[in-house]
Coordinates of C-alpha atoms and ligand atoms in Angstrom, one line a residue:
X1 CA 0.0 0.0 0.0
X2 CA 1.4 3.3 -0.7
X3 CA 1.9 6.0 1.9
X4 CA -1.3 8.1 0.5
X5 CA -3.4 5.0 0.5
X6 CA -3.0 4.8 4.3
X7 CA -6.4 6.0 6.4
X8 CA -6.1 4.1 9.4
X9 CA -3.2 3.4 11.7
X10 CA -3.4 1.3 14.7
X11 CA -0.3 1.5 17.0
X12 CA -0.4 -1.0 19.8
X13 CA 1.4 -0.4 22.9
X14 CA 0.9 3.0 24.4
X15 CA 4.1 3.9 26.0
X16 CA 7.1 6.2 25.2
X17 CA 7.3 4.7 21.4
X18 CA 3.7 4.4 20.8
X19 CA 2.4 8.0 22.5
X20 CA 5.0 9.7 20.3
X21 CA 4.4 7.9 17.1
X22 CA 0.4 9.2 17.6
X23 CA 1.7 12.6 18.0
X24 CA 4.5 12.7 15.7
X25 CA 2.2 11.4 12.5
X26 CA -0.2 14.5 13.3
X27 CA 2.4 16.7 13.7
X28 CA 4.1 15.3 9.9
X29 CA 0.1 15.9 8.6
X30 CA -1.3 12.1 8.7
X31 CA -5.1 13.2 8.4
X32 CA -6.9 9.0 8.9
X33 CA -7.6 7.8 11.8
X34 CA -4.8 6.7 14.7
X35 CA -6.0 4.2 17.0
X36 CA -3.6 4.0 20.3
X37 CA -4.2 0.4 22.1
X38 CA -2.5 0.3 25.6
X39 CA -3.1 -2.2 28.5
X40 CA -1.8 0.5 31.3
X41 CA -4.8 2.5 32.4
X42 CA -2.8 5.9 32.1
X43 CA -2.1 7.6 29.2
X44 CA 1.3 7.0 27.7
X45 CA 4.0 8.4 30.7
X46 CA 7.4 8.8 30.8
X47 CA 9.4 5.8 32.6
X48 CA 12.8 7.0 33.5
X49 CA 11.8 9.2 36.7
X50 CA 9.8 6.1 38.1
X51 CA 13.7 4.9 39.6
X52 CA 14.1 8.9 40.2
X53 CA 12.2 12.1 41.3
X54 CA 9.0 9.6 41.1
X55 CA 10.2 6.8 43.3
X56 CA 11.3 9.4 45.7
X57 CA 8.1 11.3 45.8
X58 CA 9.4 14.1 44.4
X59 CA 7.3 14.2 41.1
X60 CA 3.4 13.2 40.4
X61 CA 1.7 11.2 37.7
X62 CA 0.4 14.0 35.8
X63 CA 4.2 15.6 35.4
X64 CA 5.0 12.0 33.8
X65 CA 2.5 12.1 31.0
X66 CA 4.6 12.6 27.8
X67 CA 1.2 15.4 26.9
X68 CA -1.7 16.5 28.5
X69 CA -4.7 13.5 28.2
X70 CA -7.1 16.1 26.4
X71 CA -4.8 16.6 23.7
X72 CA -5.6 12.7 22.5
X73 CA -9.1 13.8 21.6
X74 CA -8.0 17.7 20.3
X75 CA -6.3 16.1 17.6
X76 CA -8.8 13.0 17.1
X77 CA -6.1 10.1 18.4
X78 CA -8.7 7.3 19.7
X79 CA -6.7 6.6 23.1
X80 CA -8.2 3.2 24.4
X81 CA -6.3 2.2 27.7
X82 CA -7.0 -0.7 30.1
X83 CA -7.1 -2.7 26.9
X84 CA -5.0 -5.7 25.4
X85 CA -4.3 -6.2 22.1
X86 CA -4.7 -10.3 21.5
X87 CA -4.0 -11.1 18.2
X88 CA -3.1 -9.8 14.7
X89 CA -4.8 -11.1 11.4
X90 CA -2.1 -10.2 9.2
X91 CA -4.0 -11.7 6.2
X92 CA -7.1 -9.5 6.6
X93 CA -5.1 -6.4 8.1
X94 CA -7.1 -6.6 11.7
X95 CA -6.0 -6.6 15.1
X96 CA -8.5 -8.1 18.2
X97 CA -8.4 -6.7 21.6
X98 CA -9.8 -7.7 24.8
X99 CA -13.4 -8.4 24.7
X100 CA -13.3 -9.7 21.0
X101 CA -13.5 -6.5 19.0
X102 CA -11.7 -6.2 15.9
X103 CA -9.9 -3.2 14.5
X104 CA -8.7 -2.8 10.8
X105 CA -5.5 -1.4 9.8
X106 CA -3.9 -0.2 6.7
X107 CA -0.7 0.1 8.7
X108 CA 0.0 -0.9 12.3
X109 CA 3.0 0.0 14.5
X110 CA 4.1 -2.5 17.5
X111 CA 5.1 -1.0 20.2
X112 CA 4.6 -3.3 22.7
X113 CA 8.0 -2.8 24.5
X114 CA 9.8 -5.1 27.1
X115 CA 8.8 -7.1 30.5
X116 CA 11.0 -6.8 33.1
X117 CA 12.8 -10.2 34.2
X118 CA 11.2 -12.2 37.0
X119 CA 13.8 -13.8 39.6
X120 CA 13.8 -17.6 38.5
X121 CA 14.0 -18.2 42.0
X122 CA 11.9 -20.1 44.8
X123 CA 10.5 -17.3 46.5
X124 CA 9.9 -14.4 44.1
X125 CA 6.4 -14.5 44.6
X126 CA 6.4 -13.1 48.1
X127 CA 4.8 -9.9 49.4
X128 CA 8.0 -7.7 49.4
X129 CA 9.4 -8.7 46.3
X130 CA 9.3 -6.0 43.3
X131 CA 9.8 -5.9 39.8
X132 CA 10.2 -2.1 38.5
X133 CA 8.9 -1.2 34.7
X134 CA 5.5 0.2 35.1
X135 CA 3.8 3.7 37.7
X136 CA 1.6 0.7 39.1
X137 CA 5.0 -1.3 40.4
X138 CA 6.6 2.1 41.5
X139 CA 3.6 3.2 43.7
X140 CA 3.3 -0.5 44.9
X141 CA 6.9 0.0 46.1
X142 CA 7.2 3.4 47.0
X143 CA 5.0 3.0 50.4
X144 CA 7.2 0.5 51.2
X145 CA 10.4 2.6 51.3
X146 CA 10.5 3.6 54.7
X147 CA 13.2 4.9 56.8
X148 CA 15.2 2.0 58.3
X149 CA 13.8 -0.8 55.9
X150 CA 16.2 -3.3 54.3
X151 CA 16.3 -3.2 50.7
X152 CA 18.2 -6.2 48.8
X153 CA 18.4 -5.0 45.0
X154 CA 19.4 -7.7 42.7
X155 CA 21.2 -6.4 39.6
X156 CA 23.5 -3.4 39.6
X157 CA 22.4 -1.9 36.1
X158 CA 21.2 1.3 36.3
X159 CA 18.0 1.2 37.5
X160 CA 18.7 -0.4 40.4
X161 CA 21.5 2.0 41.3
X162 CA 19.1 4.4 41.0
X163 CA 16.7 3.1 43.3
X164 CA 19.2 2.5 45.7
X165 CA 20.3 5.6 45.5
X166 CA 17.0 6.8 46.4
X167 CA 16.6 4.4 48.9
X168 CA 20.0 5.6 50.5
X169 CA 18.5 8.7 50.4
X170 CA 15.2 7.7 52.3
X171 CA 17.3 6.5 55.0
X172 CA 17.1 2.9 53.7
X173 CA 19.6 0.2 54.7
X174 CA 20.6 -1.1 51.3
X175 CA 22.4 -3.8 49.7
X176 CA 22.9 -4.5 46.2
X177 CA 24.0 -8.0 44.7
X178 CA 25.3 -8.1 41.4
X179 CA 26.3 -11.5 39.8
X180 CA 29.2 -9.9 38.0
X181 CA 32.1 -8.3 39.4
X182 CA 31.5 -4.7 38.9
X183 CA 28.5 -2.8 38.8
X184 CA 27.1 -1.6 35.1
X185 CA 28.9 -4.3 33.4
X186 CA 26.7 -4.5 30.5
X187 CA 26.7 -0.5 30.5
X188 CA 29.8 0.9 30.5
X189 CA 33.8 1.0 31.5
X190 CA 35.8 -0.2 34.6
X191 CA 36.6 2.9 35.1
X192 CA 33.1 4.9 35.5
X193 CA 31.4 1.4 37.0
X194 CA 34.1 1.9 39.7
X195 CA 33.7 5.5 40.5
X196 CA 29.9 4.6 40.7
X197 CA 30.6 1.4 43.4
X198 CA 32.8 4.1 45.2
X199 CA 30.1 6.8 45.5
X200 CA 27.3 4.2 46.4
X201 CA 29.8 2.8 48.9
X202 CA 30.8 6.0 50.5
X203 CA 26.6 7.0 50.6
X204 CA 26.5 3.9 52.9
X205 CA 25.2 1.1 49.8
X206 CA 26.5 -2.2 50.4
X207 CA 27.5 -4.4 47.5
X208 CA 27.7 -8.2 47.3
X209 CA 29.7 -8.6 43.9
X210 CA 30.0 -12.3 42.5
X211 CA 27.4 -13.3 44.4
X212 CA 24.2 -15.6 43.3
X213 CA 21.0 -15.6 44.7
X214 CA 20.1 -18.9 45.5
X215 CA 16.4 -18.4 47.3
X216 CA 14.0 -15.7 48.2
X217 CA 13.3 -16.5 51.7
X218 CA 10.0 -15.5 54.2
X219 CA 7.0 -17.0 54.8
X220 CA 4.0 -14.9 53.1
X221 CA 6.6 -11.5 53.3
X222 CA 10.2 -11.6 52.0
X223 CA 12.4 -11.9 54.9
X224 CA 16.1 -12.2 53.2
X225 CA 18.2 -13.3 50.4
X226 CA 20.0 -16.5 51.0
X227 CA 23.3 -16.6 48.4
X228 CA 24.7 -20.1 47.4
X229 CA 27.6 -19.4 49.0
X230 CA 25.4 -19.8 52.1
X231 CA 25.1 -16.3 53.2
X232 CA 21.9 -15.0 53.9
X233 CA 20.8 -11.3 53.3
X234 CA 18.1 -9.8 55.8
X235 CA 14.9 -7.9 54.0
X236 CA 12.3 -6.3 54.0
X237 CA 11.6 -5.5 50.4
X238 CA 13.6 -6.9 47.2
X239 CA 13.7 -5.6 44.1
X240 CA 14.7 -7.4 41.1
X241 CA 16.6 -5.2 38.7
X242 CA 18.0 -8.0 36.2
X243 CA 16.9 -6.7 32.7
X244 CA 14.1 -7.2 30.5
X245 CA 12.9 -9.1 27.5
X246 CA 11.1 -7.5 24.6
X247 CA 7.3 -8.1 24.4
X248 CA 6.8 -10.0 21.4
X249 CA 4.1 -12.2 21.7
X250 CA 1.7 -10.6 19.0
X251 CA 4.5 -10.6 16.7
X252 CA 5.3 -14.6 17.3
X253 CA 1.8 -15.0 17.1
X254 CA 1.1 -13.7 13.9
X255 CA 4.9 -15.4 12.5
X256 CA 6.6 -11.8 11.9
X257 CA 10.3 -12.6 12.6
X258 CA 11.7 -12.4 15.9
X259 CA 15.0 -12.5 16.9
X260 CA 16.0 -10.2 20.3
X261 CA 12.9 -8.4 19.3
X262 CA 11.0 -7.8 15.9
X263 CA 13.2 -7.9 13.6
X264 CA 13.0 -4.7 11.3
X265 CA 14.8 -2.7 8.7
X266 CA 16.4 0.5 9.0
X267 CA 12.5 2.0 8.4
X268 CA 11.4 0.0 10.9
X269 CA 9.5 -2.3 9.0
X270 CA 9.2 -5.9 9.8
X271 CA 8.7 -8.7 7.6
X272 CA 5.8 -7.7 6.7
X273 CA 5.4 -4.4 4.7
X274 CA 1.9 -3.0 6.6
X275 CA 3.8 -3.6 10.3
X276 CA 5.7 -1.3 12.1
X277 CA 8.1 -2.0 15.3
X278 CA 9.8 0.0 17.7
X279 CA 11.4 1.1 20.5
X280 CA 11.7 -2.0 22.8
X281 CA 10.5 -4.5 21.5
X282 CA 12.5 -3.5 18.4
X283 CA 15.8 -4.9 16.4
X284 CA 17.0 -2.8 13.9
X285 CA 20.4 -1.7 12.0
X286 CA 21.7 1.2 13.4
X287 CA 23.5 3.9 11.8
X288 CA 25.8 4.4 14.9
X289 CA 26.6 1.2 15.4
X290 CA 28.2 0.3 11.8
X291 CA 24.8 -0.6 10.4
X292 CA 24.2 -3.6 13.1
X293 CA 21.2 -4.6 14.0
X294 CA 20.4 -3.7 17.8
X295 CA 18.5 -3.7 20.3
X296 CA 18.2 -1.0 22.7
X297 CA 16.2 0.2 25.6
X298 CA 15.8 4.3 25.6
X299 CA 13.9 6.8 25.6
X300 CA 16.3 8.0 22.5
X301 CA 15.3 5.4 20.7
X302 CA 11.7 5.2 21.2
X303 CA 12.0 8.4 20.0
X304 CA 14.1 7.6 17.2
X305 CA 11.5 4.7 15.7
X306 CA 8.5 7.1 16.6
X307 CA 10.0 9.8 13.7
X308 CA 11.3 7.0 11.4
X309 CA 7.8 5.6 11.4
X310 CA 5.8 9.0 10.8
X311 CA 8.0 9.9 8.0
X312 CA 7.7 6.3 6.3
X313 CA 4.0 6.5 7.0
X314 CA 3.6 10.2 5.5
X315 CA 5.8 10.0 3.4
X316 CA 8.0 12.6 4.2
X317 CA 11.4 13.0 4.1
X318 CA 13.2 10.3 5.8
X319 CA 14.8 11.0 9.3
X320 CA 18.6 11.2 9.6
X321 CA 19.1 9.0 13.0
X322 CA 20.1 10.7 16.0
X323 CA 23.6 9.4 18.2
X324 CA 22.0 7.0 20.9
X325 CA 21.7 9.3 24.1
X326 CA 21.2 8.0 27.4
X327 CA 21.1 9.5 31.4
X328 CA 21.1 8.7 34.7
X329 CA 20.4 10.4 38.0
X330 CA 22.4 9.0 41.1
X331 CA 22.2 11.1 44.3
X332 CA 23.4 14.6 42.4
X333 CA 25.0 13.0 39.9
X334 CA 23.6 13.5 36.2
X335 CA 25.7 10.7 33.9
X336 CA 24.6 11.5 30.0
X337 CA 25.9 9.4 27.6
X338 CA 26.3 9.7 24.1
X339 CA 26.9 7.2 21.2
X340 CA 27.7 3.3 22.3
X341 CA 31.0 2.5 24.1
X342 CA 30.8 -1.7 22.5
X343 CA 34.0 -2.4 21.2
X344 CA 36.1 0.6 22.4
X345 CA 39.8 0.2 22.6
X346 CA 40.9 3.1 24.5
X347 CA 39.1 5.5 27.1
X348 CA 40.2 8.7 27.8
X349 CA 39.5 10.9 30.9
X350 CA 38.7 14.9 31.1
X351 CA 38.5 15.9 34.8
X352 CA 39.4 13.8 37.8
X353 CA 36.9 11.4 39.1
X354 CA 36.9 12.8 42.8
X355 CA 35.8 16.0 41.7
X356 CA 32.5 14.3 41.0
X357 CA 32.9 16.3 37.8
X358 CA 34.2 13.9 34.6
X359 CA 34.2 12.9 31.2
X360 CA 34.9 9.2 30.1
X361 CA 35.3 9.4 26.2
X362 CA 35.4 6.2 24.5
X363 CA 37.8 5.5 21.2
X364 CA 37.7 2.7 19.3
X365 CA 41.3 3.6 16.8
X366 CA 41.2 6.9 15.9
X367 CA 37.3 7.5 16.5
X368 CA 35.5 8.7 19.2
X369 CA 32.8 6.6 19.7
X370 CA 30.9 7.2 23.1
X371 CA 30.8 9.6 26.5
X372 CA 30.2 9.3 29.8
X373 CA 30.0 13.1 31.6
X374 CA 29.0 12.8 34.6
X375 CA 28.0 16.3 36.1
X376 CA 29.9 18.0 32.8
X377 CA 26.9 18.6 30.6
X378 CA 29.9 20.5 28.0
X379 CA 31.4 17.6 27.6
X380 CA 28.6 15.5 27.2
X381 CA 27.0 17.9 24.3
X382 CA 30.3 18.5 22.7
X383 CA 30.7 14.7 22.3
X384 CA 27.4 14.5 21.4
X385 CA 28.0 16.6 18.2
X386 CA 31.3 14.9 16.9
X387 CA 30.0 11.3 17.0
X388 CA 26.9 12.5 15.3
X389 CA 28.9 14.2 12.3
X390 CA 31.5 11.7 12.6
X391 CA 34.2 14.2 13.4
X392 CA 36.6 13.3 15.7
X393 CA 39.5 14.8 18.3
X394 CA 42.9 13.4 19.4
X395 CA 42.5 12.3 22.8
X396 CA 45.4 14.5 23.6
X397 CA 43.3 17.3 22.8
X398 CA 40.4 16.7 25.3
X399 CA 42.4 15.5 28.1
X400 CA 44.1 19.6 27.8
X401 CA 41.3 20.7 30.4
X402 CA 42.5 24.5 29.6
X403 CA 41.3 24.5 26.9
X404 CA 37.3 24.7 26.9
X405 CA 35.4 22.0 25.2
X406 CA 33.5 24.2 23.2
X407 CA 36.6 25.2 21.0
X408 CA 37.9 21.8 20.6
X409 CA 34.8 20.6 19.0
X410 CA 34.9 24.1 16.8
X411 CA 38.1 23.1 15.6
X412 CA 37.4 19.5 15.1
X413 CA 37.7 17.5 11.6
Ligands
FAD1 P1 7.2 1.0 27.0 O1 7.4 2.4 27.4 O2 7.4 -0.1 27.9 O3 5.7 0.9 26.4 C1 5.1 -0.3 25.9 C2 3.7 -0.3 26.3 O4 3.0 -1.3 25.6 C3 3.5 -0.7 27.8 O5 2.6 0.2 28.4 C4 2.8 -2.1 27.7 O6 2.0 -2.3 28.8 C5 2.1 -2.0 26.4 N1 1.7 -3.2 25.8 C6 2.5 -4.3 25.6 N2 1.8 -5.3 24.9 C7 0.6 -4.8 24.7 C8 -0.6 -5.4 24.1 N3 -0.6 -6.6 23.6 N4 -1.7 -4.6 24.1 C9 -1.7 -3.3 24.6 N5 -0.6 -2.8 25.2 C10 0.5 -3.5 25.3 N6 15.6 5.3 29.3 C11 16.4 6.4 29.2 O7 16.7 6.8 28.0 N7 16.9 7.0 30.3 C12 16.6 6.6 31.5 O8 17.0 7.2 32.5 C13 15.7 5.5 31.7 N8 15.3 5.1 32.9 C14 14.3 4.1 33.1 C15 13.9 3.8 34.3 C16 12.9 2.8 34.5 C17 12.4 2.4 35.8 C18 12.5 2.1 33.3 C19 11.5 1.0 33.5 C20 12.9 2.4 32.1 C21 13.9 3.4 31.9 N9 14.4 3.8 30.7 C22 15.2 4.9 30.5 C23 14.0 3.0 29.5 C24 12.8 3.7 28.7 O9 11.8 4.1 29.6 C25 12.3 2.7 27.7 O10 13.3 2.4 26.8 C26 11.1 3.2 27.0 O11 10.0 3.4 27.8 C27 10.7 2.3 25.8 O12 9.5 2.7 25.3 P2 8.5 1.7 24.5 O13 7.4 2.5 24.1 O14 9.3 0.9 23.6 O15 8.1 0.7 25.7

């Protein structure tokens, strides 16, 4: 079907990827109809603060909507929440929800997204033990948070150093237990996981590296973490922070292919030429990672598919992809990133670490691949701009704090 032939769009999965692909197609001048399935009951909302300002009670639920629920019906988006999407008839261009109801399509956009992990352990079922991805899990947690109370957090990505960090700073006793030797492993260097296991150390955070959760223990309430080394952890509340799987059980259903997500091109389209996925739930080849197909999970790139797919569905001129962006809010620390640090040969530092003002800039040869700033928003925008023109600095250059980064990336080539 070509772009004009298009009149109705049905985009299933009303988070960050799906609320902005509703708005975005208005905004590029899609006219037919957009239906906006979710099976949360809020509108779409921004995730990230639910492990920050949210968690900490610092923010409410209408300051996490990604726009105002009355602007659905001003620009004549159907927004049906509380509802499930069950199956998609590819062959007659339909999708069921809930209830039996069929919808027809002329293109549809899967944005389902990811589920966090569950702990495969005996025991995860028990009053006290979270999982973190949705505002119903946060506010489920958040009471729960109380001055004094233990908190185990399993996993040491970033969202559970961020809760802990907020725990910490609810007067919490925390521990964290990471299988891995270092914090962030999956994330990022040595270097800025260890300045991240020294701040959380000196904030009071205890960390269990190497070690393996062997059982949940409590009766009806958690009551500790036993470790196979025999240990046992006391708690009140655990939290499983041990990474997510993309939601892709429409798109198994209905035989798109799936591999670490739906599979799509670099227009996100999947193997089928009417279906749309992103975000999450999404594989694609990137242009900042050498045309690989990846997976990532971030607001950027929910973002990212949201534009690709209004422009493909309008017909409008394609979007030029954005570096990958990424932050994280630890006590006051801001870490943005920029670009993707894989396969980086050589990191180079811009500050000192104890200052608790740095860049890490990643190389990989003569190329600067990624950053981590943490607390140098200069750095982390300068960095920004030369990995997404492909221009590039001798490390020499940005280790020279005297000279400000604004002028090295001027004079960059
Ligand atoms: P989601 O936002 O998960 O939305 C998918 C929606 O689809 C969900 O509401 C789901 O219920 C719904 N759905 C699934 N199947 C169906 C169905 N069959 N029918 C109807 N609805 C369905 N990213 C950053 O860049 N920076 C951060 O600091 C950051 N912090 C985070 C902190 C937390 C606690 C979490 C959970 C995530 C964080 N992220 C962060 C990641 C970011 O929020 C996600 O990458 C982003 O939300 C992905 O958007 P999405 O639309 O693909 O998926």
């Amino acid at each position: 079907m070509s772009t004009g032939e298009i009149k109705r769009v049905i985009i299933i999965g009303a988070g960050q990827a799906g609320g902005e692909t509703a708005q975005r197609l208005r905004q590029a001048g899609f006219t037919g109809d957009i239906t906006l399935i979710g099976e949360e009951p809020a509108a779409p909302y921004q995730r990230p603060p639910l492990s920050k300002a949210y968690l900490k009670g610092d923010l409410d639920m209408d300051r996490l909507l990604l726009r105002p629920t009355n602007l659905y019906s001003e620009e004549n988006i159907t927004l049906l929440t509380s509802l499930r999407a069950v199956w998609i008839d590819r062959a007659n261009r339909k999708v069921r929800v809930e209830g039996g109801r069929e919808l027809p399509y002329d293109a549809l956009v899967l944005a389902t997204g990811a589920r966090p992990r569950k702990l495969p352990l005996v025991g995860a079922d028990l009053d006290g033990v979270f999982l973190f991805r949705t505002a119903a899990d946060a506010d489920a947690l958040r009471p729960r948070m109380v001055s004094g109370a233990k908190l185990v957090v399993i996993g040491a990505g970033y969202i559970g150093l961020e809760a802990a960090a907020v725990a910490r700073q609810l007067g919490l006793d925390v521990t964290v237990i990471e299988m891995a030797v270092r914090p962030l492993a999956r994330v990022t260097s040595p270097e800025v996981a260890g300045f991240f296991l020294d701040e959380h150390t000196r904030q009071g955070v205890r960390f269990v590296l190497g070690g393996q959760p062997a059982i949940i223990k409590g009766r009806e309430r958690v009551t500790g973490v036993a470790l196979t080394d025999g240990s046992e952890i006391p708690a009140d509340i655990v939290l499983a922070g041990i990474g997510v799987t993309p939601e892709v059980t429409l798109a198994q259903q209905c035989g798109l292919a799936v591999e670490n997500g739906i599979v799509t091109n670099r227009q996100c389209l999947t193997s089928d030429p009417a279906i749309y996925a992103i975000g999450d739930c999404a594989s694609r080849p990137m242009a900042h990672f050498e045309q690989r197909v990846a997976r990532l999970e971030s607001v950027h790139n929910a973002v990212e598919g949201a534009k690709i797919v209004a422009a493909a569905i309008t017909g409008g001129k394609p979007h030029t992809e954005e570096a990958p962006w990424f932050w994280s809010d630890q006590y006051d620390l801001k870490l943005q990133i920029a670009g993707l640090f894989q396969g980086y040969d050589r990191v180079v530092l811009r500050g000192v670490m104890a200052d608790r003002a740095f860049a890490a800039f990643y190389y990989k040869g003569p190329k600067l691949i990624a950053v981590d700033a943490v607390n140098r928003p200069a750095e982390y925008l300068g960095a920004k701009m030369l990995i997404q023109t492909g221009r590039t600095v001798a490390p020499s250059e940005l280790e020279d704090e005297s000279r400000p980064m604004k002028e090295i990336v001027a004079a960059a080539r």
